[in-house]
PDB file of C-alpha atoms in Angstrom:
ATOM      1  CA  GLY A   1      88.997  71.469 103.064  1.00 81.00           C
ATOM      2  CA  LEU A   2      91.080  73.543 100.897  1.00 92.00           C
ATOM      3  CA  ILE A   3      91.586  77.073 103.206  1.00 96.00           C
ATOM      4  CA  GLN A   4      94.450  79.033 101.165  1.00 97.00           C
ATOM      5  CA  LEU A   5      94.732  78.790  97.028  1.00 96.00           C
ATOM      6  CA  VAL A   6      98.079  79.846  95.226  1.00 97.00           C
ATOM      7  CA  LEU A   7      97.525  79.992  91.713  1.00 96.00           C
ATOM      8  CA  PRO A   8     101.087  79.218  90.444  1.00 96.00           C
ATOM      9  CA  GLU A   9     103.179  81.566  88.097  1.00 95.00           C
ATOM     10  CA  GLY A  10     102.659  80.344  84.338  1.00 97.00           C
ATOM     11  CA  LEU A  11      98.811  79.790  85.142  1.00 97.00           C
ATOM     12  CA  GLU A  12      97.046  82.048  82.739  1.00 97.00           C
ATOM     13  CA  VAL A  13      93.145  80.781  82.733  1.00 96.00           C
ATOM     14  CA  VAL A  14      90.970  79.888  85.792  1.00 96.00           C
ATOM     15  CA  ASP A  15      88.224  77.746  84.320  1.00 95.00           C
ATOM     16  CA  ASN A  16      84.650  78.568  84.681  1.00 94.00           C
ATOM     17  CA  CYS A  17      83.494  77.340  88.200  1.00 93.00           C
ATOM     18  CA  ALA A  18      86.468  76.024  89.051  1.00 93.00           C
ATOM     19  CA  PHE A  19      86.175  76.765  92.658  1.00 94.00           C
ATOM     20  CA  TYR A  20      82.599  77.409  92.899  1.00 93.00           C
ATOM     21  CA  ASN A  21      81.019  77.275  96.445  1.00 93.00           C
ATOM     22  CA  CYS A  22      84.246  76.162  98.192  1.00 94.00           C
ATOM     23  CA  ASN A  23      83.078  77.021 101.728  1.00 93.00           C
ATOM     24  CA  SER A  24      86.075  76.555 103.302  1.00 96.00           C
ATOM     25  CA  LEU A  25      88.614  78.786 101.003  1.00 96.00           C
ATOM     26  CA  GLU A  26      89.752  81.944 102.934  1.00 97.00           C
ATOM     27  CA  THR A  27      92.690  83.334 100.633  1.00 97.00           C
ATOM     28  CA  ILE A  28      93.761  83.496  97.109  1.00 97.00           C
ATOM     29  CA  HIS A  29      97.010  83.979  95.946  1.00 98.00           C
ATOM     30  CA  ILE A  30      96.907  85.212  92.163  1.00 97.00           C
ATOM     31  CA  SER A  31     100.132  85.065  90.104  1.00 97.00           C
ATOM     32  CA  SER A  32     100.743  88.090  87.470  1.00 96.00           C
ATOM     33  CA  THR A  33     100.968  85.569  84.864  1.00 97.00           C
ATOM     34  CA  VAL A  34      96.884  84.876  85.266  1.00 97.00           C
ATOM     35  CA  GLN A  35      94.807  86.656  82.377  1.00 97.00           C
ATOM     36  CA  ARG A  36      91.625  85.652  83.052  1.00 96.00           C
ATOM     37  CA  LEU A  37      89.025  84.012  85.744  1.00 96.00           C
ATOM     38  CA  GLY A  38      86.248  82.018  84.347  1.00 94.00           C
ATOM     39  CA  ASN A  39      82.580  82.615  84.906  1.00 92.00           C
ATOM     40  CA  CYS A  40      81.711  82.069  88.584  1.00 90.00           C
ATOM     41  CA  SER A  41      85.148  80.525  89.051  1.00 94.00           C
ATOM     42  CA  PHE A  42      85.230  81.883  92.598  1.00 94.00           C
ATOM     43  CA  GLU A  43      81.336  82.737  93.068  1.00 92.00           C
ATOM     44  CA  SER A  44      79.830  81.233  96.520  1.00 91.00           C
ATOM     45  CA  CYS A  45      83.157  81.044  98.604  1.00 94.00           C
ATOM     46  CA  LYS A  46      81.672  82.686 101.330  1.00 94.00           C
ATOM     47  CA  ASN A  47      84.243  82.550 103.627  1.00 96.00           C
ATOM     48  CA  LEU A  48      86.701  84.290 101.287  1.00 96.00           C
ATOM     49  CA  LYS A  49      88.723  86.935 103.293  1.00 96.00           C
ATOM     50  CA  GLY A  50      91.298  88.075 101.084  1.00 97.00           C
ATOM     51  CA  VAL A  51      92.885  88.205  97.580  1.00 98.00           C
ATOM     52  CA  TYR A  52      96.759  88.472  97.493  1.00 98.00           C
ATOM     53  CA  ILE A  53      98.817  89.457  94.075  1.00 97.00           C
ATOM     54  CA  LYS A  54     102.205  90.648  93.395  1.00 96.00           C
ATOM     55  CA  ASP A  55     101.492  92.881  90.251  1.00 97.00           C
ATOM     56  CA  LEU A  56      98.864  95.602  90.120  1.00 97.00           C
ATOM     57  CA  GLU A  57      99.248  96.151  86.232  1.00 97.00           C
ATOM     58  CA  ALA A  58      98.463  92.488  85.796  1.00 97.00           C
ATOM     59  CA  TRP A  59      95.104  92.422  88.078  1.00 97.00           C
ATOM     60  CA  CYS A  60      93.997  95.892  86.006  1.00 97.00           C
ATOM     61  CA  LYS A  61      94.865  93.959  82.720  1.00 96.00           C
ATOM     62  CA  MET A  62      93.013  90.702  83.979  1.00 97.00           C
ATOM     63  CA  GLU A  63      89.649  89.481  82.305  1.00 96.00           C
ATOM     64  CA  MET A  64      86.729  88.861  84.764  1.00 94.00           C
ATOM     65  CA  GLU A  65      83.711  87.179  83.845  1.00 89.00           C
ATOM     66  CA  TYR A  66      80.367  87.624  85.851  1.00 84.00           C
ATOM     67  CA  SER A  67      81.916  88.779  89.251  1.00 81.00           C
ATOM     68  CA  SER A  68      85.151  89.308  91.053  1.00 91.00           C
ATOM     69  CA  PRO A  69      86.628  87.449  93.834  1.00 95.00           C
ATOM     70  CA  LEU A  70      86.766  90.764  95.702  1.00 95.00           C
ATOM     71  CA  LYS A  71      82.507  90.434  95.716  1.00 93.00           C
ATOM     72  CA  THR A  72      83.252  88.372  98.689  1.00 94.00           C
ATOM     73  CA  ALA A  73      86.494  88.772  99.986  1.00 96.00           C
ATOM     74  CA  HIS A  74      86.553  92.678  99.812  1.00 96.00           C
ATOM     75  CA  HIS A  75      90.388  93.165 100.544  1.00 97.00           C
ATOM     76  CA  LEU A  76      93.242  92.905  98.430  1.00 97.00           C
ATOM     77  CA  TYR A  77      96.338  92.880  99.317  1.00 98.00           C
ATOM     78  CA  LEU A  78      99.616  93.958  97.011  1.00 97.00           C
ATOM     79  CA  ASN A  79     103.105  92.365  98.144  1.00 97.00           C
ATOM     80  CA  ASN A  80     101.007  91.602 101.442  1.00 96.00           C
ATOM     81  CA  VAL A  81     100.123  95.207 102.111  1.00 97.00           C
ATOM     82  CA  GLU A  82      96.281  95.711 101.539  1.00 97.00           C
ATOM     83  CA  LEU A  83      95.508  98.554  99.072  1.00 95.00           C
ATOM     84  CA  THR A  84      93.183 101.222 100.397  1.00 96.00           C
ATOM     85  CA  GLU A  85      94.809 103.788  97.515  1.00 96.00           C
ATOM     86  CA  VAL A  86      95.035 102.813  94.087  1.00 96.00           C
ATOM     87  CA  ASP A  87      96.811 104.488  91.624  1.00 96.00           C
ATOM     88  CA  PHE A  88      95.684 103.137  88.228  1.00 95.00           C
ATOM     89  CA  PRO A  89      99.198 101.815  85.945  1.00 96.00           C
ATOM     90  CA  LYS A  90      99.828 104.160  83.107  1.00 95.00           C
ATOM     91  CA  SER A  91      99.842 101.065  80.622  1.00 96.00           C
ATOM     92  CA  CYS A  92      96.149 100.392  81.599  1.00 96.00           C
ATOM     93  CA  THR A  93      93.556 102.303  79.323  1.00 97.00           C
ATOM     94  CA  VAL A  94      90.605 100.532  80.355  1.00 97.00           C
ATOM     95  CA  VAL A  95      89.439  99.769  83.946  1.00 97.00           C
ATOM     96  CA  LYS A  96      87.928  96.210  83.341  1.00 97.00           C
ATOM     97  CA  ASP A  97      84.798  94.727  84.466  1.00 96.00           C
ATOM     98  CA  PHE A  98      84.514  93.510  88.197  1.00 96.00           C
ATOM     99  CA  ALA A  99      87.803  94.925  88.259  1.00 96.00           C
ATOM    100  CA  PHE A 100      87.758  96.062  92.316  1.00 97.00           C
ATOM    101  CA  GLU A 101      84.326  94.876  92.717  1.00 96.00           C
ATOM    102  CA  GLY A 102      83.496  94.407  96.300  1.00 95.00           C
ATOM    103  CA  CYS A 103      86.932  96.290  97.201  1.00 95.00           C
ATOM    104  CA  SER A 104      85.376  97.737 100.433  1.00 93.00           C
ATOM    105  CA  TYR A 105      88.390  99.357 102.137  1.00 94.00           C
ATOM    106  CA  ILE A 106      89.539 101.254  98.846  1.00 96.00           C
ATOM    107  CA  LYS A 107      89.644 104.914  99.767  1.00 96.00           C
ATOM    108  CA  THR A 108      91.213 106.803  96.916  1.00 96.00           C
ATOM    109  CA  ILE A 109      90.972 105.874  93.160  1.00 96.00           C
ATOM    110  CA  LYS A 110      93.668 108.044  90.469  1.00 97.00           C
ATOM    111  CA  LEU A 111      92.733 107.308  87.453  1.00 97.00           C
ATOM    112  CA  HIS A 112      94.741 108.912  84.657  1.00 96.00           C
ATOM    113  CA  ALA A 113      94.404 110.917  81.602  1.00 95.00           C
ATOM    114  CA  GLY A 114      94.572 108.002  79.270  1.00 95.00           C
ATOM    115  CA  ILE A 115      91.691 105.896  80.948  1.00 97.00           C
ATOM    116  CA  THR A 116      89.018 105.357  77.623  1.00 98.00           C
ATOM    117  CA  SER A 117      86.113 103.211  79.676  1.00 97.00           C
ATOM    118  CA  ILE A 118      85.326 102.302  83.053  1.00 97.00           C
ATOM    119  CA  SER A 119      83.488  99.137  82.574  1.00 96.00           C
ATOM    120  CA  SER A 120      80.681  97.490  84.079  1.00 94.00           C
ATOM    121  CA  PHE A 121      80.861  96.801  87.708  1.00 95.00           C
ATOM    122  CA  ALA A 122      84.048  98.427  88.079  1.00 96.00           C
ATOM    123  CA  PHE A 123      84.022  99.961  91.366  1.00 96.00           C
ATOM    124  CA  ASP A 124      80.780  98.639  92.346  1.00 95.00           C
ATOM    125  CA  GLY A 125      80.571  98.247  96.191  1.00 95.00           C
ATOM    126  CA  CYS A 126      83.492 100.267  96.917  1.00 96.00           C
ATOM    127  CA  PHE A 127      82.045 101.405 100.040  1.00 94.00           C
ATOM    128  CA  ALA A 128      84.872 103.701 101.365  1.00 96.00           C
ATOM    129  CA  LEU A 129      85.663 105.481  98.372  1.00 96.00           C
ATOM    130  CA  ASP A 130      84.156 108.727  98.874  1.00 94.00           C
ATOM    131  CA  SER A 131      85.150 110.958  95.834  1.00 96.00           C
ATOM    132  CA  ILE A 132      86.500 110.530  92.143  1.00 97.00           C
ATOM    133  CA  VAL A 133      87.640 112.390  89.445  1.00 97.00           C
ATOM    134  CA  ILE A 134      86.810 110.909  85.791  1.00 97.00           C
ATOM    135  CA  PRO A 135      89.473 112.319  83.270  1.00 97.00           C
ATOM    136  CA  ASN A 136      88.165 113.735  79.921  1.00 95.00           C
ATOM    137  CA  SER A 137      89.699 111.019  78.205  1.00 97.00           C
ATOM    138  CA  VAL A 138      86.782 108.848  79.346  1.00 97.00           C
ATOM    139  CA  THR A 139      84.469 108.062  76.642  1.00 97.00           C
ATOM    140  CA  TYR A 140      82.359 105.259  78.303  1.00 96.00           C
ATOM    141  CA  ILE A 141      81.112 104.467  81.606  1.00 95.00           C
ATOM    142  CA  GLY A 142      79.798 100.647  81.691  1.00 93.00           C
ATOM    143  CA  SER A 143      76.415  99.588  83.938  1.00 91.00           C
ATOM    144  CA  SER A 144      76.936  99.700  87.833  1.00 92.00           C
ATOM    145  CA  ALA A 145      80.716 100.983  87.422  1.00 94.00           C
ATOM    146  CA  LEU A 146      80.483 103.068  90.353  1.00 94.00           C
ATOM    147  CA  GLY A 147      77.209 101.471  92.043  1.00 91.00           C
ATOM    148  CA  ASP A 148      76.723 101.304  95.702  1.00 92.00           C
ATOM    149  CA  CYS A 149      79.574 103.421  96.502  1.00 94.00           C
ATOM    150  CA  SER A 150      77.496 104.441  99.832  1.00 92.00           C
ATOM    151  CA  SER A 151      80.250 106.637 101.025  1.00 94.00           C
ATOM    152  CA  MET A 152      80.728 108.489  97.739  1.00 94.00           C
ATOM    153  CA  LYS A 153      80.441 112.190  97.950  1.00 93.00           C
ATOM    154  CA  LYS A 154      81.728 113.701  94.713  1.00 94.00           C
ATOM    155  CA  ILE A 155      81.938 112.591  91.255  1.00 94.00           C
ATOM    156  CA  GLU A 156      83.820 115.251  89.018  1.00 95.00           C
ATOM    157  CA  PHE A 157      83.804 115.030  85.521  1.00 95.00           C
ATOM    158  CA  LEU A 158      86.291 117.026  83.555  1.00 94.00           C
ATOM    159  CA  ALA A 159      85.474 116.373  79.693  1.00 95.00           C
ATOM    160  CA  THR A 160      82.597 119.041  78.688  1.00 93.00           C
ATOM    161  CA  THR A 161      80.991 116.174  76.403  1.00 95.00           C
ATOM    162  CA  PRO A 162      79.714 113.675  78.733  1.00 95.00           C
ATOM    163  CA  PRO A 163      80.753 110.125  77.925  1.00 95.00           C
ATOM    164  CA  LYS A 164      78.721 107.487  76.861  1.00 93.00           C
ATOM    165  CA  ILE A 165      76.882 106.031  79.905  1.00 91.00           C
ATOM    166  CA  ILE A 166      75.348 102.655  79.121  1.00 84.00           C
ATOM    167  CA  SER A 167      72.816 102.198  82.044  1.00 79.00           C
ATOM    168  CA  GLY A 168      72.234 106.196  82.489  1.00 74.00           C
ATOM    169  CA  ALA A 169      71.486 106.639  86.258  1.00 75.00           C
ATOM    170  CA  GLN A 170      71.928 103.068  87.426  1.00 79.00           C
ATOM    171  CA  ALA A 171      75.763 103.646  86.815  1.00 86.00           C
ATOM    172  CA  PHE A 172      75.632 105.575  89.650  1.00 87.00           C
ATOM    173  CA  SER A 173      73.059 103.765  91.849  1.00 83.00           C
ATOM    174  CA  GLY A 174      73.171 103.573  95.665  1.00 82.00           C
ATOM    175  CA  ASN A 175      75.330 106.437  96.275  1.00 82.00           C
ATOM    176  CA  ASP A 176      74.536 110.083  97.351  1.00 83.00           C
ATOM    177  CA  ALA A 177      77.045 111.737  95.248  1.00 88.00           C
ATOM    178  CA  GLU A 178      77.417 115.446  94.111  1.00 90.00           C
ATOM    179  CA  PHE A 179      77.885 115.378  90.314  1.00 91.00           C
ATOM    180  CA  VAL A 180      80.564 118.084  89.437  1.00 92.00           C
ATOM    181  CA  VAL A 181      80.973 118.984  85.858  1.00 93.00           C
ATOM    182  CA  PRO A 182      82.400 121.772  83.560  1.00 91.00           C
ATOM    183  CA  CYS A 183      80.270 125.108  82.937  1.00 89.00           C
ATOM    184  CA  GLY A 184      77.628 124.984  80.596  1.00 89.00           C
ATOM    185  CA  SER A 185      77.675 121.356  80.337  1.00 92.00           C
ATOM    186  CA  LYS A 186      74.832 120.594  83.132  1.00 89.00           C
ATOM    187  CA  ASP A 187      71.998 119.427  80.669  1.00 88.00           C
ATOM    188  CA  ASP A 188      74.126 117.663  78.379  1.00 91.00           C
ATOM    189  CA  TYR A 189      74.961 115.303  81.294  1.00 89.00           C
ATOM    190  CA  ILE A 190      71.707 115.020  82.347  1.00 86.00           C
ATOM    191  CA  ALA A 191      70.573 113.983  78.816  1.00 85.00           C
ATOM    192  CA  ALA A 192      73.207 111.258  78.819  1.00 86.00           C
ATOM    193  CA  ILE A 193      72.178 109.836  81.888  1.00 82.00           C
ATOM    194  CA  ASN A 194      68.371 110.348  81.326  1.00 75.00           C
ATOM    195  CA  ILE A 195      68.712 107.687  78.687  1.00 60.00           C
ATOM    196  CA  GLU A 196      65.774 108.076  76.350  1.00 48.00           C
ATOM    197  CA  ASN A 197      64.087 109.769  79.104  1.00 46.00           C
ATOM    198  CA  LYS A 198      63.085 107.018  80.604  1.00 50.00           C
ATOM    199  CA  GLN A 199      64.941 107.568  84.070  1.00 48.00           C
ATOM    200  CA  ALA A 200      63.626 110.751  84.946  1.00 45.00           C
ATOM    201  CA  PHE A 201      62.742 109.088  88.618  1.00 46.00           C
ATOM    202  CA  TRP A 202      66.576 108.830  88.935  1.00 51.00           C
ATOM    203  CA  ILE A 203      67.404 112.136  87.881  1.00 54.00           C
ATOM    204  CA  ASP A 204      65.229 113.818  90.243  1.00 57.00           C
ATOM    205  CA  SER A 205      67.578 112.575  92.987  1.00 63.00           C
ATOM    206  CA  LEU A 206      70.790 113.419  91.318  1.00 74.00           C
ATOM    207  CA  ARG A 207      72.660 116.791  92.289  1.00 82.00           C
ATOM    208  CA  PHE A 208      74.826 118.611  89.909  1.00 85.00           C
ATOM    209  CA  VAL A 209      77.013 121.315  89.945  1.00 86.00           C
ATOM    210  CA  GLU A 210      78.897 123.061  87.382  1.00 87.00           C
ATOM    211  CA  LYS A 211      82.713 123.935  88.142  1.00 83.00           C
ATOM    212  CA  LEU A 212      85.385 126.511  86.643  1.00 74.00           C
ATOM    213  CA  PRO A 213      87.663 125.295  84.292  1.00 67.00           C
ATOM    214  CA  SER A 214      91.060 125.153  85.824  1.00 61.00           C
ATOM    215  CA  MET A 215      92.544 127.659  82.815  1.00 52.00           C
ATOM    216  CA  TYR A 216      91.000 130.689  84.938  1.00 58.00           C
ATOM    217  CA  THR A 217      93.773 132.214  87.002  1.00 65.00           C
ATOM    218  CA  TYR A 218      94.093 135.340  88.833  1.00 67.00           C
ATOM    219  CA  SER A 219      97.338 136.959  90.766  1.00 73.00           C
ATOM    220  CA  ILE A 220      96.753 139.744  93.355  1.00 75.00           C
ATOM    221  CA  THR A 221     100.048 140.834  95.184  1.00 76.00           C
ATOM    222  CA  THR A 222     101.845 143.754  97.398  1.00 77.00           C
ATOM    223  CA  SER A 223     103.995 146.120  95.358  1.00 77.00           C
ATOM    224  CA  ASN A 224     106.347 145.641  98.663  1.00 78.00           C
ATOM    225  CA  GLU A 225     106.365 142.477 100.548  1.00 81.00           C
ATOM    226  CA  TYR A 226     107.929 144.287 103.773  1.00 82.00           C
ATOM    227  CA  GLN A 227     104.991 146.790 104.284  1.00 86.00           C
ATOM    228  CA  GLY A 228     102.155 143.858 104.132  1.00 86.00           C
ATOM    229  CA  SER A 229     100.308 141.147 102.422  1.00 88.00           C
ATOM    230  CA  VAL A 230      97.490 140.312 100.591  1.00 87.00           C
ATOM    231  CA  ALA A 231      95.348 137.341 101.417  1.00 83.00           C
ATOM    232  CA  TYR A 232      91.984 135.487  99.650  1.00 77.00           C
ATOM    233  CA  LEU A 233      89.060 135.379 101.937  1.00 76.00           C
ATOM    234  CA  GLN A 234      87.227 133.704  98.980  1.00 75.00           C
ATOM    235  CA  ARG A 235      87.949 132.085  95.176  1.00 71.00           C
ATOM    236  CA  PRO A 236      85.710 131.672  92.667  1.00 70.00           C
ATOM    237  CA  THR A 237      85.102 128.213  91.880  1.00 69.00           C
ATOM    238  CA  TYR A 238      81.974 127.194  90.454  1.00 70.00           C
ATOM    239  CA  CYS A 239      79.617 128.962  87.736  1.00 77.00           C
ATOM    240  CA  ASP A 240      77.067 130.320  89.826  1.00 71.00           C
ATOM    241  CA  ASP A 241      79.353 131.812  92.343  1.00 71.00           C
ATOM    242  CA  LEU A 242      82.255 133.821  90.518  1.00 70.00           C
ATOM    243  CA  THR A 243      83.175 136.235  93.875  1.00 78.00           C
ATOM    244  CA  LEU A 244      86.710 137.131  94.862  1.00 79.00           C
ATOM    245  CA  SER A 245      87.472 138.513  97.852  1.00 86.00           C
ATOM    246  CA  PHE A 246      90.858 139.426  99.270  1.00 85.00           C
ATOM    247  CA  LEU A 247      92.226 141.384 102.325  1.00 87.00           C
ATOM    248  CA  ALA A 248      95.010 143.707 102.517  1.00 88.00           C
ATOM    249  CA  ASP A 249      97.184 143.124 105.599  1.00 89.00           C
ATOM    250  CA  PRO A 250      99.657 145.938 106.542  1.00 88.00           C
ATOM    251  CA  SER A 251     102.794 145.232 108.554  1.00 89.00           C
ATOM    252  CA  GLU A 252     103.348 146.556 111.840  1.00 88.00           C
ATOM    253  CA  GLY A 253     103.609 150.252 111.671  1.00 87.00           C
ATOM    254  CA  TYR A 254     101.826 150.772 108.658  1.00 88.00           C
ATOM    255  CA  ILE A 255      98.028 151.365 107.351  1.00 88.00           C
ATOM    256  CA  PHE A 256      96.176 150.288 104.114  1.00 87.00           C
ATOM    257  CA  LYS A 257      95.590 153.232 101.557  1.00 87.00           C
ATOM    258  CA  GLN A 258      94.400 151.612  98.621  1.00 86.00           C
ATOM    259  CA  TRP A 259      94.816 149.369  95.630  1.00 85.00           C
ATOM    260  CA  SER A 260      96.553 150.171  92.560  1.00 85.00           C
ATOM    261  CA  ASP A 261      93.198 151.423  91.126  1.00 87.00           C
ATOM    262  CA  GLY A 262      92.413 153.862  94.022  1.00 88.00           C
ATOM    263  CA  ASN A 263      89.771 151.698  95.301  1.00 90.00           C
ATOM    264  CA  THR A 264      89.949 151.961  99.109  1.00 91.00           C
ATOM    265  CA  ASP A 265      87.641 148.952 100.046  1.00 91.00           C
ATOM    266  CA  ASN A 266      89.262 146.431 102.388  1.00 89.00           C
ATOM    267  CA  PRO A 267      88.223 143.798 102.629  1.00 89.00           C
ATOM    268  CA  ARG A 268      87.328 144.053  99.118  1.00 86.00           C
ATOM    269  CA  THR A 269      85.213 141.575  96.605  1.00 82.00           C
TER     270      THR A 269
END
């Protein structure tokens, strides 16, 4: 039977069910000219072990119907090197349906600030992925877009206005992630996920944390760096904990007397 399949340059479409149930197939080499994988084109290829590409941009722009060959293969190779980190190409503004479905060895995904949509099943089954930042440009998240990411610990949203989440909490089912959202937006995100109040049973299991925006800055310095330094002990990060703690650390031969406002606490909160 067929063990290795090479899709040549110039080929644009793989027809529906073209290699359905091809049980002997182990590797697929997909050229950069392929634009669409038809419905079930590699479905039930149960011995598939790897998908090989030469152009990540072409892969990210490819249309996939129903499922990705990665759902079975789990391993994606770029120029014969397995992908464990994906820096999404700047030319791509949409994460396509099934783009990385089942790619269980990807640990890091970087989405740039031009991405508008994360489509259905885009990262479903990315078992090694433990965190992701959703840019404020994202306005749409499809069904099971981040489902079954069992190692996921944190999903951080940068936008104060939540995106449209087409299937509510189901978009994130199968993981135990903490949802980090901007200060004051927690209720809006809960409402966006709890579609028409029909998913309360999902909401109860979700954890939300509000985070300070990066626009907040602070600076503490010493007037004479030879006499000592200042060290941060705790920096404010989350909205419900604005504590800033710091310590004056005098150099040898010097002692701490006071801060510029006369306060003598050291460390100081």
